[in-house]
Short mmCIF file of C-alpha atoms and ligand atoms in Angstrom, two decimals:
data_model
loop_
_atom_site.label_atom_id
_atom_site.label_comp_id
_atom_site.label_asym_id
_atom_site.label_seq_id
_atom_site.Cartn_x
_atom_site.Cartn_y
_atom_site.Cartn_z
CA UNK Z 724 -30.01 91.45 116.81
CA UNK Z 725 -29.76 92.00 120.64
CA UNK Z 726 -27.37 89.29 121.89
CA UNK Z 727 -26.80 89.12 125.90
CA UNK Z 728 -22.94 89.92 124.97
CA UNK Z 729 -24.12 93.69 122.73
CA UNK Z 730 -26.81 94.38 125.79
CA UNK Z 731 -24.26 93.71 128.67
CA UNK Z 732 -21.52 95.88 126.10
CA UNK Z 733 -24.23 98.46 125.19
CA UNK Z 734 -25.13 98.86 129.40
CA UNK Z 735 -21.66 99.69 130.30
CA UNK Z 736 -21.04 102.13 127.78
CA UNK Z 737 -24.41 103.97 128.44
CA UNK Z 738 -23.45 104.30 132.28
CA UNK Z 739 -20.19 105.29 130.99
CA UNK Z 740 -21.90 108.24 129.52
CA UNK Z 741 -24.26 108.24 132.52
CA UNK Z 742 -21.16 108.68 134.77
CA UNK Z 743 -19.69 111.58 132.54
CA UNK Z 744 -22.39 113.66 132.93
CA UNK Z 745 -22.92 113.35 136.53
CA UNK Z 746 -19.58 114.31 137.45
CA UNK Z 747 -20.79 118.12 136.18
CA UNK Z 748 -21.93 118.43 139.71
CA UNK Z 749 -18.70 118.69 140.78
CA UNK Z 750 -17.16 120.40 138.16
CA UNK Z 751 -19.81 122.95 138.45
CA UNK Z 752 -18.98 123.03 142.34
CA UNK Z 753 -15.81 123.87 141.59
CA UNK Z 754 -16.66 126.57 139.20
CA UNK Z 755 -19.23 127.66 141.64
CA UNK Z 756 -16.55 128.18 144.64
CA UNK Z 757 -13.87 129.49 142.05
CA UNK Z 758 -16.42 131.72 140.29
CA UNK Z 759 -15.20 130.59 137.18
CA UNK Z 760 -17.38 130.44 133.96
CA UNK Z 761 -19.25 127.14 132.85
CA UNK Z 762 -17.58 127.04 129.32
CA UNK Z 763 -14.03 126.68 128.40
CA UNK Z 764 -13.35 126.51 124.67
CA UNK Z 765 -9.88 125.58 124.61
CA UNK Z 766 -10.34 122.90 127.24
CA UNK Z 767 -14.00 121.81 124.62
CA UNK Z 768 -10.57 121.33 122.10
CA UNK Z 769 -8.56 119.38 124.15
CA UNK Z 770 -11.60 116.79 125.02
CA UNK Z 771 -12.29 116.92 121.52
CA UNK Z 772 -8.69 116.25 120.15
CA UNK Z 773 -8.22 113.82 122.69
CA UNK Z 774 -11.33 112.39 121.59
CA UNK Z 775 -10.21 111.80 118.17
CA UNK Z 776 -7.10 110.31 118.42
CA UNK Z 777 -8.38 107.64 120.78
CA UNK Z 778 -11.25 107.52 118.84
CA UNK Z 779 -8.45 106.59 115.57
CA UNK Z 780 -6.71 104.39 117.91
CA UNK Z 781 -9.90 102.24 118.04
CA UNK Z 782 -11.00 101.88 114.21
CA UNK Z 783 -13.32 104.43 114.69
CA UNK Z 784 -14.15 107.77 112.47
CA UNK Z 785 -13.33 111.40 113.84
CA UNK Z 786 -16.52 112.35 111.71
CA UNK Z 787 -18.16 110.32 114.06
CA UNK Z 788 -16.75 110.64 117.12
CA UNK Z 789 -16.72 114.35 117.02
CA UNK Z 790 -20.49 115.59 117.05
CA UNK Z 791 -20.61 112.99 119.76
CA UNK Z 792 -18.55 114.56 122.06
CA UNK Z 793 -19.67 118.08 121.26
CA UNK Z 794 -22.97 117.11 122.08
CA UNK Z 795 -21.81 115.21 125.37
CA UNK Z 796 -19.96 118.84 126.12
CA UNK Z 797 -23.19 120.78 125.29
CA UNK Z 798 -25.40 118.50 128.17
CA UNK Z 799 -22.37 118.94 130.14
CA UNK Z 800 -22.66 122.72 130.28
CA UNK Z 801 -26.52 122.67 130.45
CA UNK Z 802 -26.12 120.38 133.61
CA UNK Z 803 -23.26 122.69 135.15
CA UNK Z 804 -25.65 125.58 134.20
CA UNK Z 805 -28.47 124.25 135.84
CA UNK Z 806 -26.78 123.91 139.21
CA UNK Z 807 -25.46 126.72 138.88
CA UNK Z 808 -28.94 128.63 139.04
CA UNK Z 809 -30.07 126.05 141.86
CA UNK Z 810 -27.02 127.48 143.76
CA UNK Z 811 -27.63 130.84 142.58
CA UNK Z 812 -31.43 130.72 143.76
CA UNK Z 813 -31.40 128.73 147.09
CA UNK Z 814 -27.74 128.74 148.18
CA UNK Z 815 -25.43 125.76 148.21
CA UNK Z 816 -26.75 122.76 149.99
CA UNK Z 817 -24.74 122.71 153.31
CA UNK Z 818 -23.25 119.11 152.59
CA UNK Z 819 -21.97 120.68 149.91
CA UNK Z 820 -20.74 123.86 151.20
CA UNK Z 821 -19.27 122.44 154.24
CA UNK Z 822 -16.97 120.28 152.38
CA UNK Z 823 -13.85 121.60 152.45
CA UNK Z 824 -11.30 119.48 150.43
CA UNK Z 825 -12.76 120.45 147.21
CA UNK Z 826 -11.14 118.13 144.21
CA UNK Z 827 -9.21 119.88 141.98
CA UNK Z 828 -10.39 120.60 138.47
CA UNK Z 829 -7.29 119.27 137.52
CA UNK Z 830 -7.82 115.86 138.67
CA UNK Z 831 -11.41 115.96 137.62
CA UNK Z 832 -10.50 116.62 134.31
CA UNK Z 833 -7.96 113.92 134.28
CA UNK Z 834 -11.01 111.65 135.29
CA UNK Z 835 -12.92 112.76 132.10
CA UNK Z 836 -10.48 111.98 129.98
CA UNK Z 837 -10.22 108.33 131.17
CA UNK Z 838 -14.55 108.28 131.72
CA UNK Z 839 -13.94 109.30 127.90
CA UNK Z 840 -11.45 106.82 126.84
CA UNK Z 841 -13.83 104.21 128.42
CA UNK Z 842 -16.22 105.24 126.25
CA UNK Z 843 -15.10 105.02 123.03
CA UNK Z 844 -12.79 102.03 123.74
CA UNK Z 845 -16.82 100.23 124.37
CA UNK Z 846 -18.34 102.18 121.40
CA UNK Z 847 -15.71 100.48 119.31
CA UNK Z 848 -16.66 97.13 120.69
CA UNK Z 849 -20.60 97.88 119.94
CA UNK Z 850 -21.04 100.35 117.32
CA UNK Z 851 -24.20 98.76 115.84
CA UNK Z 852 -27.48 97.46 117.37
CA UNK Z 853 -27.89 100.30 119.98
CA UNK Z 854 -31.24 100.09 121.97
CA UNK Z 855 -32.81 103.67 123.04
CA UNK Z 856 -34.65 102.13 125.77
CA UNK Z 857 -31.96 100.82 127.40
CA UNK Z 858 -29.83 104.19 126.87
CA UNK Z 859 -33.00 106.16 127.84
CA UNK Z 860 -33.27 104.38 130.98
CA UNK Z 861 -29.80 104.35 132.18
CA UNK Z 862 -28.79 107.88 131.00
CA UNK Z 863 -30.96 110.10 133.39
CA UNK Z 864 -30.35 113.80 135.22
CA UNK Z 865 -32.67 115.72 136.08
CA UNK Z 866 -31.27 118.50 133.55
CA UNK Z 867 -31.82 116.70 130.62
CA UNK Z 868 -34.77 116.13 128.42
CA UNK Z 869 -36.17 113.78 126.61
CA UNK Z 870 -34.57 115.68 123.20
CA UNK Z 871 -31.46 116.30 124.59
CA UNK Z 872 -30.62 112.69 125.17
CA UNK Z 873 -32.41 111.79 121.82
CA UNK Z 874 -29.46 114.02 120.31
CA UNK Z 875 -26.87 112.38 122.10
CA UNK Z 876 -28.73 108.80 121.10
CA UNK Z 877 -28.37 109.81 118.08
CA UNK Z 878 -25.20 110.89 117.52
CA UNK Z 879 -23.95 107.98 119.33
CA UNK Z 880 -25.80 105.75 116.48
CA UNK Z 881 -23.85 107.31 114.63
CA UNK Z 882 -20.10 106.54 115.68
CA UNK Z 883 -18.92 104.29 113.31
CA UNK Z 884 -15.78 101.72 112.47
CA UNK Z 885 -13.38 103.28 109.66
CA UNK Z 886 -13.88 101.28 106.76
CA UNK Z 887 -11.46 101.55 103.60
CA UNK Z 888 -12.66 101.62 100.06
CA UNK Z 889 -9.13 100.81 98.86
CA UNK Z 890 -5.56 99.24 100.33
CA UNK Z 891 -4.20 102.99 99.87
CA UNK Z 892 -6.45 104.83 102.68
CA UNK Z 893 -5.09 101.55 105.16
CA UNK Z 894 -1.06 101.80 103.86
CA UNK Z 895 -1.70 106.01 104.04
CA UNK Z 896 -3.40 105.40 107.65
CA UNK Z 897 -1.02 102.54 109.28
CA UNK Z 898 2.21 103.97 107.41
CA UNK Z 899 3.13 100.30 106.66
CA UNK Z 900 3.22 99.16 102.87
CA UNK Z 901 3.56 95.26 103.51
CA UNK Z 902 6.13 94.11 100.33
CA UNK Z 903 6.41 90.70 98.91
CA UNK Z 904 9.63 89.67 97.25
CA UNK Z 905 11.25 86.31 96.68
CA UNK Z 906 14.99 87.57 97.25
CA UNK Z 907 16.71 85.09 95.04
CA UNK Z 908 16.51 86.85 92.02
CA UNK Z 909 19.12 89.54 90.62
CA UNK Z 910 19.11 92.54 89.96
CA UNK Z 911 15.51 92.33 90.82
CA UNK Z 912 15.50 90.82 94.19
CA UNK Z 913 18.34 89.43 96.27
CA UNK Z 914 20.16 88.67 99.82
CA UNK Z 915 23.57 90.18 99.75
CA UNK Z 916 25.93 89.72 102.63
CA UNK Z 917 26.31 93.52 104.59
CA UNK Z 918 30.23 94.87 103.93
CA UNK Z 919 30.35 95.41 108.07
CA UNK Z 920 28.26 92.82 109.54
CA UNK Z 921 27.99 89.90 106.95
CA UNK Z 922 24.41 90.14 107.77
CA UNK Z 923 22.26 88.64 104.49
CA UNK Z 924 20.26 92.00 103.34
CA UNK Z 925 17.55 92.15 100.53
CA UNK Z 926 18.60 94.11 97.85
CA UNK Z 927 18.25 95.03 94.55
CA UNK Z 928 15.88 97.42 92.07
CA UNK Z 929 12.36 96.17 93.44
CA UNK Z 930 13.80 97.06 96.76
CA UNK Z 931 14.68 100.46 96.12
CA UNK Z 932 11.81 100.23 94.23
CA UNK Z 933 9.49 99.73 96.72
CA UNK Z 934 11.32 101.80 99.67
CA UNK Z 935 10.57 104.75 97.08
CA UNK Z 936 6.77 104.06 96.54
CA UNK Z 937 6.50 103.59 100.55
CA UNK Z 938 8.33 107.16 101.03
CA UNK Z 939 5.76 108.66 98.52
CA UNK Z 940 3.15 107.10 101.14
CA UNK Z 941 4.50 108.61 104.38
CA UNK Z 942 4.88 104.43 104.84
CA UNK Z 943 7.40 102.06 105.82
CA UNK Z 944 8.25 98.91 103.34
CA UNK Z 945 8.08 95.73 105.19
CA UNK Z 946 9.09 92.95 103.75
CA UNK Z 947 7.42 89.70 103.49
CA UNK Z 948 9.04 86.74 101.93
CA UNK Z 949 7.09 85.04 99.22
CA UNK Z 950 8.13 82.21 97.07
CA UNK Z 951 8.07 81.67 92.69
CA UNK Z 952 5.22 79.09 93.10
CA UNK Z 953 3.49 80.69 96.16
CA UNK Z 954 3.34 83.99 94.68
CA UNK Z 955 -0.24 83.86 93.59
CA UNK Z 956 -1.09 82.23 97.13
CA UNK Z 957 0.34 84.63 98.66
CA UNK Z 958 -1.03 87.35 97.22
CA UNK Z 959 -4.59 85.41 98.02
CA UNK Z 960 -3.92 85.56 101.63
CA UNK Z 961 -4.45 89.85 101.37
CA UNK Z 962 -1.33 89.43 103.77
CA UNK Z 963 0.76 91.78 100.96
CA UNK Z 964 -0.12 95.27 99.57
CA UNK Z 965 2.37 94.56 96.40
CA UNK Z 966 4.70 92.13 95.23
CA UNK Z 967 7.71 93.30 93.85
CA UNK Z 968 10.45 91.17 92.65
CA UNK Z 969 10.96 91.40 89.51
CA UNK Z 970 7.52 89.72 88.09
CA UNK Z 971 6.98 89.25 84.56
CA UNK Z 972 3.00 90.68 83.55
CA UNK Z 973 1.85 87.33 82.79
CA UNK Z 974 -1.84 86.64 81.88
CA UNK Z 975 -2.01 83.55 84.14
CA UNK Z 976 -1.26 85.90 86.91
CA UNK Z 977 -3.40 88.71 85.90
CA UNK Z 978 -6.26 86.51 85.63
CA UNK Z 979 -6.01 86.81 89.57
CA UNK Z 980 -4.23 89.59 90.56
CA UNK Z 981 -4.19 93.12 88.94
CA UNK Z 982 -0.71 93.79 87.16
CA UNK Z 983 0.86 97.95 87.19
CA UNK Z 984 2.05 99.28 83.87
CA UNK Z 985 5.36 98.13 83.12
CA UNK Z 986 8.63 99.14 84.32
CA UNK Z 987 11.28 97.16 82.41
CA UNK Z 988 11.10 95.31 79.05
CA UNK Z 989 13.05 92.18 78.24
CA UNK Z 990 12.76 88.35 77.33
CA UNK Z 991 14.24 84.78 77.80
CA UNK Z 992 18.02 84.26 76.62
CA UNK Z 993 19.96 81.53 77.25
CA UNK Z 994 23.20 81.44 79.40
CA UNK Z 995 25.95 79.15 79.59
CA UNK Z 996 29.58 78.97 80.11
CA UNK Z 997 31.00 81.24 77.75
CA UNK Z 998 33.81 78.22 75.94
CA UNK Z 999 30.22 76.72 75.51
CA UNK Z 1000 28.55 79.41 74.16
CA UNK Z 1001 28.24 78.32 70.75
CA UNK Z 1002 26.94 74.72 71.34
CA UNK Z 1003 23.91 76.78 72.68
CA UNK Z 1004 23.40 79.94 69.94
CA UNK Z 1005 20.13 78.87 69.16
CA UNK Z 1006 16.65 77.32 70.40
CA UNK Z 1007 17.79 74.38 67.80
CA UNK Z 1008 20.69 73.76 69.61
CA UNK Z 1009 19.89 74.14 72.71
CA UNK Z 1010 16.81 71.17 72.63
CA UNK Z 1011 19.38 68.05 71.91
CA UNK Z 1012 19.08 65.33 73.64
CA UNK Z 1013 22.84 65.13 75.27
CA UNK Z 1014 22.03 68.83 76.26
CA UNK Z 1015 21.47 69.30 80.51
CA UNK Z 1016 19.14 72.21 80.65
CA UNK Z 1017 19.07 73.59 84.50
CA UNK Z 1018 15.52 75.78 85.45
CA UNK Z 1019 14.31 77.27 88.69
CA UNK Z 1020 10.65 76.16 89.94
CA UNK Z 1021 7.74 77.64 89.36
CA UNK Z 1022 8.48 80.67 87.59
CA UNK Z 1023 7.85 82.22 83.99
CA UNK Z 1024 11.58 80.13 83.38
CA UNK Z 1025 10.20 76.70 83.97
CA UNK Z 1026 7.05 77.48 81.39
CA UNK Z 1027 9.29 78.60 79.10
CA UNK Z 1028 11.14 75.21 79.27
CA UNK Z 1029 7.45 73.26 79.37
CA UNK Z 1030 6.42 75.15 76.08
CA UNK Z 1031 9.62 75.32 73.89
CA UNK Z 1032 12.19 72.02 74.98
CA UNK Z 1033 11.07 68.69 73.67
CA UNK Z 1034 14.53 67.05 73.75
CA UNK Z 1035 17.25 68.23 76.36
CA UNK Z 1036 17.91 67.16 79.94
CA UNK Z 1037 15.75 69.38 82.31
CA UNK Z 1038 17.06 70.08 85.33
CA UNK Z 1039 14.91 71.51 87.85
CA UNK Z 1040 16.40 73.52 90.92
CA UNK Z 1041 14.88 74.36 93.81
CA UNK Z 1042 17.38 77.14 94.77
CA UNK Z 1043 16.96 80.16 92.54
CA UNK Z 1044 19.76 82.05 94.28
CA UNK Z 1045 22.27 79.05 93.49
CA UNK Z 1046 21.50 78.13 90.28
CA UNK Z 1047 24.35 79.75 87.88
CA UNK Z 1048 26.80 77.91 90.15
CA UNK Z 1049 25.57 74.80 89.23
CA UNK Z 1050 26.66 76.10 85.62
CA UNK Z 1051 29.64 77.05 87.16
CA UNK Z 1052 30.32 73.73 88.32
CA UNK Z 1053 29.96 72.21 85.27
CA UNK Z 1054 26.60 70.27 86.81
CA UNK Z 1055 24.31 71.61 84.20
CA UNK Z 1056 25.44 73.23 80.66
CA UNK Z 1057 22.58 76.16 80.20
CA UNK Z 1058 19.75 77.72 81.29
CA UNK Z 1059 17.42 80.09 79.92
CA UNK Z 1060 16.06 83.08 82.06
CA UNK Z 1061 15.30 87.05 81.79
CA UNK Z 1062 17.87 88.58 79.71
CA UNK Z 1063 18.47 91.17 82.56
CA UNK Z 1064 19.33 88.30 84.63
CA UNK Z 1065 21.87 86.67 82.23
CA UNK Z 1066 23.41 90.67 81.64
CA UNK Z 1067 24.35 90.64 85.64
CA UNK Z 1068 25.24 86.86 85.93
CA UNK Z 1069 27.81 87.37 83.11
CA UNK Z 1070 29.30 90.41 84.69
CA UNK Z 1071 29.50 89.17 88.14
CA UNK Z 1072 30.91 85.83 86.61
CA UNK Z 1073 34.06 85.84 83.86
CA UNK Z 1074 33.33 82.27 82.99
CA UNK Z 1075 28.97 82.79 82.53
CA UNK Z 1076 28.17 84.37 78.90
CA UNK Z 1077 24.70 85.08 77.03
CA UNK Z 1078 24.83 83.03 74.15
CA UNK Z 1079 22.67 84.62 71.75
CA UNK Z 1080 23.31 88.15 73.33
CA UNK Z 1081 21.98 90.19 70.89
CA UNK Z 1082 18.39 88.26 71.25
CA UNK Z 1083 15.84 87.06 73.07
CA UNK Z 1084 13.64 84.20 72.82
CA UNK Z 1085 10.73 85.79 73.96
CA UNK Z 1086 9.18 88.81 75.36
CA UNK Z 1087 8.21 89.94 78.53
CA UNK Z 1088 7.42 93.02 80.58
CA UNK Z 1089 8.46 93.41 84.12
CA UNK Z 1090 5.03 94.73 86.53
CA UNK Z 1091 4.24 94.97 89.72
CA UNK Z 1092 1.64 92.61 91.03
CA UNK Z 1093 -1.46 93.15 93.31
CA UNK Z 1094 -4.77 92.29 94.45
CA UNK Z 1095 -7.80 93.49 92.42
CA UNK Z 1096 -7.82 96.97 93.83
CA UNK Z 1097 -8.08 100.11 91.13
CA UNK Z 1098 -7.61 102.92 93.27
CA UNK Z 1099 -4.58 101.44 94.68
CA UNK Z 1100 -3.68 100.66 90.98
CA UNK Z 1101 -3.92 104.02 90.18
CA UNK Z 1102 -1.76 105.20 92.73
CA UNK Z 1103 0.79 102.52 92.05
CA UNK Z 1104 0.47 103.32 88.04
CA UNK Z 1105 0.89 107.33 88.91
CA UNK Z 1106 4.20 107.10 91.21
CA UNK Z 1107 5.26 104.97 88.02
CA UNK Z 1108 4.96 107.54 85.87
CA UNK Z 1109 6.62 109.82 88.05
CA UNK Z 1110 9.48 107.56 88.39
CA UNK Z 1111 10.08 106.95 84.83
CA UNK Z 1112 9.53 110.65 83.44
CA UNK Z 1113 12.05 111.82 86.38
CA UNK Z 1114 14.96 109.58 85.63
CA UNK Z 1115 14.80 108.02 89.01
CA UNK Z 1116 13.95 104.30 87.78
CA UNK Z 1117 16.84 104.56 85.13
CA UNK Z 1118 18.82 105.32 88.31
CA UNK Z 1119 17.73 102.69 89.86
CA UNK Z 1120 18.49 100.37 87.08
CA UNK Z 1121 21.80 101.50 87.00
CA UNK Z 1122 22.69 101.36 90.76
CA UNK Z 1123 21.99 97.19 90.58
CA UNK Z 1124 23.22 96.83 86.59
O1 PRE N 1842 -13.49 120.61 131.96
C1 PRE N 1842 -14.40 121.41 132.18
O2 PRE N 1842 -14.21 122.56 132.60
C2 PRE N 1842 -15.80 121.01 131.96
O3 PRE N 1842 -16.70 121.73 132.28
C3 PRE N 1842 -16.09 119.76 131.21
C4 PRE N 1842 -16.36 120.04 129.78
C5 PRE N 1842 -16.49 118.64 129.17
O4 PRE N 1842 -17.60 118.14 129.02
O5 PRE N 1842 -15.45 118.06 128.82
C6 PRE N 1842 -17.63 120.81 129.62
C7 PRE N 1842 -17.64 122.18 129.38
C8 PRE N 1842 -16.45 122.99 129.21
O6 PRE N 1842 -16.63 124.02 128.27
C9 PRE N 1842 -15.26 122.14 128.92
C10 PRE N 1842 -15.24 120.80 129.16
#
């Protein structure tokens, strides 16, 4: 529909274009005094290149921004040609001839660029509801007929915004990969103080993991903090391309988001202070009443605790990134997480030990999570396979183990 906001935004652009081609007359001038040919190919490139990439700039496609300005070239040359035999026939008008600060070509191409730039920053502003009356009416020279600026209607109906099938064509076109991670989770995801600065910096293998799948992109990771029990919100908002912090492929989660194929295998085990360790061997054990059971929020930890512990003191703690040190502490006796958690706990801390080291209590795969997207699935599920089959994830592993 024709609002008063798309006609006023359609009437500029058209006397944009309007203006464009009557500044031929004096680029023909100056060809005319110079004696220098209508066409110049290379400079057709430049206009065109330039074209593009503020064409990009502005969400719009090169596919359709380039016939556009080919055609806008092509009127330009029939105008500068049709002067040119008006000259040729009946001599320069004397206003014209007289005149003798000619502009430069230089500065008149400088003017088309901008004229141009004008024009596309409006097309990207009104690239739908065009009106040929209006455009027929305001575009006018006495060159041009009623085809030619059909042709140029037309191909101006046909400039339109880039739109992206898939996540992957905007990460591959912006060169950002936007990266959700909780950072209070080890090896997975974590702050650790810098050795120079004492600056907090995430860490760990979904970190690496993800600076890896950006590089395969030609994209930056950025970072965006998400949280155990916003992680399904967050993903919601579309604000993340991936979360990656060490995620256990949970149905409750796939039944919104779209999980990758796995990258690490493991399950619950509990985790206490190792003189402890055999009060807590065993699920049995463990679920006793006198027993003060400590568990993150929000996580696959806590409904591990809500399915299997009738009995024992639950503790829940709202800091993931200081839990073991309640252990520590003596504040809480045990607390059951990912097995690869417990294996770095106990080697960064003498006194923490796996209890039942040789099991777990459950299983559960480690995936990355996103929105329901398969071609960026595919991609994501490809580099994995890449990553596995070329040792570099083992690497990884091992670098944070
Ligand atoms: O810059 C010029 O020489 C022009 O004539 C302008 C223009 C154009 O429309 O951009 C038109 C024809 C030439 O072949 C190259 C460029």
């Amino acid at each position: 529909a024709q609002t008063p906001d798309n006609v006023q935004g359609n009437n500029q652009l058209y006397q944009l274009i309007n203006t464009r081609l009557a500044q031929m007359q004096a680029v023909a001038l100056y060809k005319w005094q110079h004696q220098k040919p209508v066409e110049d190919i290379k400079r057709e490139q430049v206009v065109i290149e330039k074209s593009v990439a503020q064409a990009m700039e502005q969400g719009l496609t090169a596919e359709g921004i380039t016939p556009f300005f080919q055609i806008q070239i092509s009127l330009a040359k029939k105008i500068q040609n049709y002067y040119h035999k008006r000259w040729a026939k009946q001599g320069l008008p004397e206003s014209m001839g007289t005149e003798t600060e000619l502009l430069s070509l230089e500065k008149i191409r400088a003017g088309l660029i901008t004229l141009g730039a004008g024009i596309i920053a409006h097309m990207a502003v009104s690239t739908e509801d065009h009106d040929f009356e209006q455009f027929m009416q305001i575009v006018r020279h006495p060159a041009l007929n009623m085809k030619d600026k059909a042709v140029l209607f037309q191909a101006l109906s046909r400039v339109k915004p880039v739109s992206y099938s898939s996540r992957l064509d905007r990460i591959v076109a912006e060169k950002i990969l936007y990266v959700g991670s909780t950072g209070d989770y080890q090896p997975f995801s974590y702050y650790q103080a810098d050795t120079d600065s004492g600056e907090k910096i995430l860490t760990g293998i979904d970190i690496a993991l993800a600076c890896d799948l950006a590089k395969t992109l030609g994209a930056t990771a950025v970072f965006i903090p998400t949280s155990w029990p916003g992680l399904l919100t967050d993903l919601g908002s579309g604000n993340y391309d991936i979360m990656m912090s060490g995620i256990s492929k949970k149905l409750f989660r796939q039944q919104l988001g779209l999980f990758s194929d796995s990258y690490h295998q493991g399950g619950k085990t509990p985790v206490s202070l190792c003189r402890k360790k055999h009060l807590f061997d065993s699920l049995e054990k463990i679920d006793r009443p006198d027993t003060r059971l400590i568990v993150n929020r929000g996580g696959t930890n806590q409904r591990f605790v809500k399915e299997y512990i009738r009995q024992a003191q639950v503790f829940v703690h709202e800091d993931n990134a200081t839990i073991f040190e309640q252990i520590l502490a003596g504040k809480a006796d045990v607390m059951i997480t990912d097995k690869i958690e417990v294996v770095v706990q106990a080697k960064k801390h003498a006194d923490l030990c796996a209890t039942m080291p040789d099991d777990t209590l459950s299983y559960s795969a480690k995936a990355f999570l996103i929105n329901r997207d398969l071609i960026w699935l595919e991609y994501i599920n490809a580099w994995l396979e890449q990553v596995k089959s070329d040792g570099s994830l083992k690497q990884v592993f091992n670098r944070y183990l």
